[in-house]
Amino acid sequence: MPEMSPPSSILIVGSGAFGLSTALALTSRPAYASTKITLLDRSAFPSPDSSSIDTSRIIRPDYASPAYAALASEAQTLWRGEWGAGGRYNESGLVLTAEVGQQEYVRASLDNVRQLASDIGDKDGVKELRSGREIDEVVATGGGSGMWGYINRRSGWADAHAAMRYCRQKVEDTGRVDFVTGEAIRLLLRGSTVEGVQLKGGDHIMANLVVLAAGAWTGKLVDLRGRAQATGQVLAYMDITAEEQDALGKMPVLLNLGTGMFVMPPKDRLLKVARHGYGYSNPTEIQHPEKDGERIEVSLPRTQVDEPGQWIPMEGEKACRQAVRKMIPRLGDRPFRFTRICWYTDTPEGDFLITYHPNYTGLFIATGGSGHGFKFLPVIGEKIIDTMNGNLPQGFEEKWKWPEEACHIVNTEDGSRGGSRGMTLDTEMKRRSML
């Protein structure tokens, strides 16, 4: 149930996009002027394995869902202002494509962004691309991807690392938030009331309200089986020359929702190619976060912090290589300088999980970014606070609620994913080691 009055203390677990934006929103609300706000993260900022810390993230209102399209458009207005100043946001355009027979999501997205463009009198920003040839011509890299799609010239990308630094500085400047580095290992329960968290090493942090915004690690602290799951996505980066930077720096983002592969405009002579797919699960046996003496299996991140020098599986590297060869042929055989696994918190339909926990008082969940949450950084904290107070954004009353039924396997089936289902990280890593 929503809080009847602002709590005297709030602990936010997780300093990614959802957690940091929530902290910022709390500091701006007069109702929380007397609330003690603590922001806890397992790593010092910027976290080296946070999904929010990277060279780039797509900023787009291009959604099949009208509700997400409208909310992303609201966020994009702020990206075009102070949030995106100093190169933090670049409106390069987005080419969204699909393969034959896989066009449903892209067609619905096209309808939504056409309406958004019409609402502001923009007649030229969105253009349908009816063939692979038209896609190649608009991308203008010598290649392309997909057989049908469109370009939205009002979409673009953000320097995610710089944007998170900017948001962090805004929070610090308020002087209202206590930042703590430490790993929460369990919730502190008194009956069905959450009173804080226990840290690795034995210390406790107490609070009247705990907000779990720990991204792909949230499943260690609360049982999310069948409702949200950590999945690893492949990213690969290559160096390019100054001349190549000049030639490619103004290219649009190219995302093929049929394959999940996408390439970002390069910055500082570094090009990123990645996959928005079903990802790898990493089944891990842990102590049940809510039941003493019981062990369960959940998917949890395994990152370069856990395994220094970690490289993506061969299957993922091949997919990235093939994507570069198709999208920017001149760079097709350029070696990757480094790779990374980015950990999503996937939900069955790609909806965020932003709600009070139905079984506990004093516990609010803010997770389930499902690989598309970062673009909402300027506004998601405000929406989280609104939801805490029982005022969900229009269109999200059903989308963000706690699912009554858990599904057997969490695969995000919102129509935006490509690649294979059911891959596990261990299996794919072992295949690389056998070569």
Coordinates of N, CA and C in Angstrom, one line a residue, residues 54 167 195 223 245 288 291 310 340 354 399:
D54 N 28.4 3.5 -19.4 CA 28.9 3.0 -20.7 C 29.2 4.2 -21.6
C167 N 24.2 13.5 -13.4 CA 23.1 13.3 -12.4 C 23.7 13.1 -11.0
E195 N 13.0 -3.3 7.8 CA 13.5 -2.2 8.6 C 14.9 -1.7 8.2
D223 N 12.9 -12.3 -3.6 CA 12.7 -13.4 -4.6 C 11.9 -12.8 -5.8
Q245 N 36.4 8.5 -37.8 CA 35.5 9.2 -36.8 C 34.8 10.4 -37.5
H288 N 18.0 -18.5 0.0 CA 16.7 -17.8 -0.3 C 16.7 -16.4 0.4
K291 N 13.7 -16.7 3.1 CA 13.5 -17.9 3.9 C 14.8 -18.5 4.4
Q310 N 37.6 -10.7 -18.4 CA 36.4 -11.4 -19.0 C 36.2 -10.9 -20.4
R340 N 32.4 -6.5 -23.5 CA 31.7 -6.4 -22.2 C 30.4 -7.1 -22.2
I354 N 7.9 -1.4 -10.8 CA 7.9 -0.2 -9.9 C 6.7 -0.2 -9.0
K399 N 1.1 -1.9 -16.1 CA 2.4 -2.3 -16.6 C 3.4 -2.5 -15.5

